[in-house]
Every structure is written in structure tokens, then in C-alpha cells.
């Protein structure tokens, strides 16, 4: 503890301190600790009216307190003692949190694709056919010598249809009646 802080605590409250005095106090302790020190210093004379301790004791106590005062830094966190199982649990939770909160990595994989496509192709092809067209023209009858006689193969004639005698149409067709053959009736009707 600083002598300046001790003198200020015996004279003023934390709210009565000036700005520079507050900075000096806050460098040593918190505002609550300052108020506790002030209350202790004001109550100390009434507590013990016996002989005063030697002056060297005060100096040694101040040196000792300054040497063992905890520093508020990362070394305090590192000096914290905890069981091994708690440290392992904290480490496992930290790993799980990092594992679940990491962003998924998206990788694009180029896959070769073979596409077979069959198209239909229509092609018009003009097929030329030879045909013979005969046109008849009436020749004037004044000059019968101009009549041209064409050979027989150029005039296609329909083949003569065979003539069927009319007597065949007058006779009733000969066959078996379904009344006489029940097996035929079963065949056509599919009753079985």
C-alpha cells in the first residue's frame, strides 16, 4: 500500500478525491477497497489504546504487502490451480464448440460428364419416276391419212375378269348349322 493512499484515506472519501488522486488510488486498489481502508483507519484508534508498534514494523509490513500484492494479469489466470479432470473437461468442451461452430468447407468437384444424344434426321429425297402420259387429240376427219396407228403395248388394257356362272349364285351355300353342331357353338361363344 502506498503512503499517499493511506493519508488520503484518513482524510477524504472516494467521492471527495480529485481526478489525479482518484487515478493514484485506482492504480493501487478498487473504490470499495479504498472505502474499507478508510473505515479501518478511522476505527483503528478506538480499537486499541495500548502501546504503539515499532516504526520498523510498519515499514516491513508495507514492503511485504507490496511484494505479495496480486497483479491482475494473465499470470494470475495461469497460476490458477484446478484438478486435472476439470482441465480435461474444459479442453473437451472447447474442442466440441470449435468442431460444431466451424463453417462447412464446400469443395467443388469437377465430374466429367459424357452425354450421348441421338437426334433424328429427316431428309426428303425426291424420287423421280418415269411415267408415260398419253393424250388423245381428236384428229380432223378431213384427212384420214394422218391417223397414226400406235402399237398394241402402249395401250394398257385391263385383264378380262373371269365370268362366274349365275347358277352358282342361285344355290344356297352348303354348310353345317350351329344347331346341329353344339361344339361349334361352344367354340364361337367360348362358354367353357
PDB file of N, CA and C in Angstrom, residues 1-12 17 21 24-25 28-29 34 37 41 55-63 65-66:
ATOM      1  N   UNK A   1       0.842  -1.162   0.000  1.00  0.00           N
ATOM      2  CA  UNK A   1       0.000   0.000   0.000  1.00  0.00           C
ATOM      3  C   UNK A   1       0.890   1.228   0.000  1.00  0.00           C
ATOM      4  N   UNK A   2       0.416   2.245  -0.615  1.00  0.00           N
ATOM      5  CA  UNK A   2       1.157   3.486  -0.771  1.00  0.00           C
ATOM      6  C   UNK A   2       0.825   4.427   0.390  1.00  0.00           C
ATOM      7  N   UNK A   3       1.821   5.177   0.868  1.00  0.00           N
ATOM      8  CA  UNK A   3       1.582   6.126   1.972  1.00  0.00           C
ATOM      9  C   UNK A   3       0.625   7.233   1.549  1.00  0.00           C
ATOM     10  N   UNK A   4       0.697   7.630   0.291  1.00  0.00           N
ATOM     11  CA  UNK A   4      -0.204   8.664  -0.211  1.00  0.00           C
ATOM     12  C   UNK A   4      -1.653   8.192  -0.119  1.00  0.00           C
ATOM     13  N   UNK A   5      -1.898   6.944  -0.488  1.00  0.00           N
ATOM     14  CA  UNK A   5      -3.250   6.385  -0.427  1.00  0.00           C
ATOM     15  C   UNK A   5      -3.710   6.325   1.026  1.00  0.00           C
ATOM     16  N   UNK A   6      -2.816   5.965   1.927  1.00  0.00           N
ATOM     17  CA  UNK A   6      -3.170   5.884   3.347  1.00  0.00           C
ATOM     18  C   UNK A   6      -3.537   7.261   3.903  1.00  0.00           C
ATOM     19  N   UNK A   7      -2.756   8.285   3.542  1.00  0.00           N
ATOM     20  CA  UNK A   7      -3.058   9.637   4.009  1.00  0.00           C
ATOM     21  C   UNK A   7      -4.379  10.134   3.442  1.00  0.00           C
ATOM     22  N   UNK A   8      -4.610   9.829   2.112  1.00  0.00           N
ATOM     23  CA  UNK A   8      -5.872  10.250   1.503  1.00  0.00           C
ATOM     24  C   UNK A   8      -7.055   9.546   2.150  1.00  0.00           C
ATOM     25  N   UNK A   9      -6.904   8.261   2.493  1.00  0.00           N
ATOM     26  CA  UNK A   9      -7.998   7.503   3.102  1.00  0.00           C
ATOM     27  C   UNK A   9      -8.325   8.016   4.489  1.00  0.00           C
ATOM     28  N   UNK A  10      -7.324   8.499   5.199  1.00  0.00           N
ATOM     29  CA  UNK A  10      -7.603   9.014   6.547  1.00  0.00           C
ATOM     30  C   UNK A  10      -8.259  10.392   6.503  1.00  0.00           C
ATOM     31  N   UNK A  11      -8.159  11.117   5.351  1.00  0.00           N
ATOM     32  CA  UNK A  11      -8.707  12.471   5.274  1.00  0.00           C
ATOM     33  C   UNK A  11      -9.986  12.574   4.436  1.00  0.00           C
ATOM     34  N   UNK A  12     -10.078  11.855   3.268  1.00  0.00           N
ATOM     35  CA  UNK A  12     -11.180  12.071   2.328  1.00  0.00           C
ATOM     36  C   UNK A  12     -11.853  10.750   1.941  1.00  0.00           C
ATOM     37  N   UNK A  17     -12.284  12.856  -3.620  1.00  0.00           N
ATOM     38  CA  UNK A  17     -10.952  12.899  -4.227  1.00  0.00           C
ATOM     39  C   UNK A  17     -10.982  13.672  -5.537  1.00  0.00           C
ATOM     40  N   UNK A  21      -5.946  12.352  -7.773  1.00  0.00           N
ATOM     41  CA  UNK A  21      -5.921  11.483  -6.589  1.00  0.00           C
ATOM     42  C   UNK A  21      -6.677  10.180  -6.866  1.00  0.00           C
ATOM     43  N   UNK A  24      -4.458   7.831  -8.804  1.00  0.00           N
ATOM     44  CA  UNK A  24      -3.441   7.217  -7.940  1.00  0.00           C
ATOM     45  C   UNK A  24      -4.048   6.109  -7.089  1.00  0.00           C
ATOM     46  N   UNK A  25      -5.268   6.332  -6.578  1.00  0.00           N
ATOM     47  CA  UNK A  25      -5.935   5.313  -5.749  1.00  0.00           C
ATOM     48  C   UNK A  25      -6.324   4.105  -6.593  1.00  0.00           C
ATOM     49  N   UNK A  28      -3.792   1.493  -7.271  1.00  0.00           N
ATOM     50  CA  UNK A  28      -3.473   0.587  -6.147  1.00  0.00           C
ATOM     51  C   UNK A  28      -4.622  -0.360  -5.812  1.00  0.00           C
ATOM     52  N   UNK A  29      -5.868   0.136  -5.828  1.00  0.00           N
ATOM     53  CA  UNK A  29      -6.995  -0.667  -5.358  1.00  0.00           C
ATOM     54  C   UNK A  29      -8.297  -0.175  -5.972  1.00  0.00           C
ATOM     55  N   UNK A  34     -10.869   0.980  -1.138  1.00  0.00           N
ATOM     56  CA  UNK A  34     -10.481   2.283  -0.579  1.00  0.00           C
ATOM     57  C   UNK A  34     -11.425   2.662   0.571  1.00  0.00           C
ATOM     58  N   UNK A  37     -10.619   0.550   3.597  1.00  0.00           N
ATOM     59  CA  UNK A  37      -9.382   1.041   4.228  1.00  0.00           C
ATOM     60  C   UNK A  37      -9.664   2.300   5.035  1.00  0.00           C
ATOM     61  N   UNK A  41      -9.053   2.665   9.019  1.00  0.00           N
ATOM     62  CA  UNK A  41      -8.155   3.689   9.573  1.00  0.00           C
ATOM     63  C   UNK A  41      -8.868   4.602  10.570  1.00  0.00           C
ATOM     64  N   UNK A  55       8.135   1.448  14.731  1.00  0.00           N
ATOM     65  CA  UNK A  55       8.038   2.082  13.410  1.00  0.00           C
ATOM     66  C   UNK A  55       8.595   1.172  12.318  1.00  0.00           C
ATOM     67  N   UNK A  56       9.553   0.329  12.629  1.00  0.00           N
ATOM     68  CA  UNK A  56      10.137  -0.586  11.644  1.00  0.00           C
ATOM     69  C   UNK A  56       9.117  -1.653  11.215  1.00  0.00           C
ATOM     70  N   UNK A  57       8.195  -1.999  12.123  1.00  0.00           N
ATOM     71  CA  UNK A  57       7.161  -2.992  11.794  1.00  0.00           C
ATOM     72  C   UNK A  57       6.264  -2.475  10.663  1.00  0.00           C
ATOM     73  N   UNK A  58       5.935  -1.233  10.749  1.00  0.00           N
ATOM     74  CA  UNK A  58       5.091  -0.630   9.715  1.00  0.00           C
ATOM     75  C   UNK A  58       5.787  -0.686   8.344  1.00  0.00           C
ATOM     76  N   UNK A  59       7.053  -0.334   8.310  1.00  0.00           N
ATOM     77  CA  UNK A  59       7.810  -0.336   7.053  1.00  0.00           C
ATOM     78  C   UNK A  59       7.932  -1.752   6.497  1.00  0.00           C
ATOM     79  N   UNK A  60       8.194  -2.734   7.395  1.00  0.00           N
ATOM     80  CA  UNK A  60       8.290  -4.129   6.930  1.00  0.00           C
ATOM     81  C   UNK A  60       6.954  -4.639   6.387  1.00  0.00           C
ATOM     82  N   UNK A  61       5.859  -4.306   7.069  1.00  0.00           N
ATOM     83  CA  UNK A  61       4.534  -4.734   6.607  1.00  0.00           C
ATOM     84  C   UNK A  61       4.195  -4.128   5.236  1.00  0.00           C
ATOM     85  N   UNK A  62       4.525  -2.882   5.046  1.00  0.00           N
ATOM     86  CA  UNK A  62       4.265  -2.230   3.771  1.00  0.00           C
ATOM     87  C   UNK A  62       5.078  -2.870   2.645  1.00  0.00           C
ATOM     88  N   UNK A  63       6.331  -3.187   2.940  1.00  0.00           N
ATOM     89  CA  UNK A  63       7.164  -3.857   1.931  1.00  0.00           C
ATOM     90  C   UNK A  63       6.635  -5.250   1.602  1.00  0.00           C
ATOM     91  N   UNK A  65       3.557  -6.386   1.954  1.00  0.00           N
ATOM     92  CA  UNK A  65       2.281  -6.305   1.242  1.00  0.00           C
ATOM     93  C   UNK A  65       2.489  -5.900  -0.227  1.00  0.00           C
ATOM     94  N   UNK A  66       3.445  -5.041  -0.466  1.00  0.00           N
ATOM     95  CA  UNK A  66       3.737  -4.629  -1.835  1.00  0.00           C
ATOM     96  C   UNK A  66       4.326  -5.790  -2.634  1.00  0.00           C
TER      97      UNK A  66
END
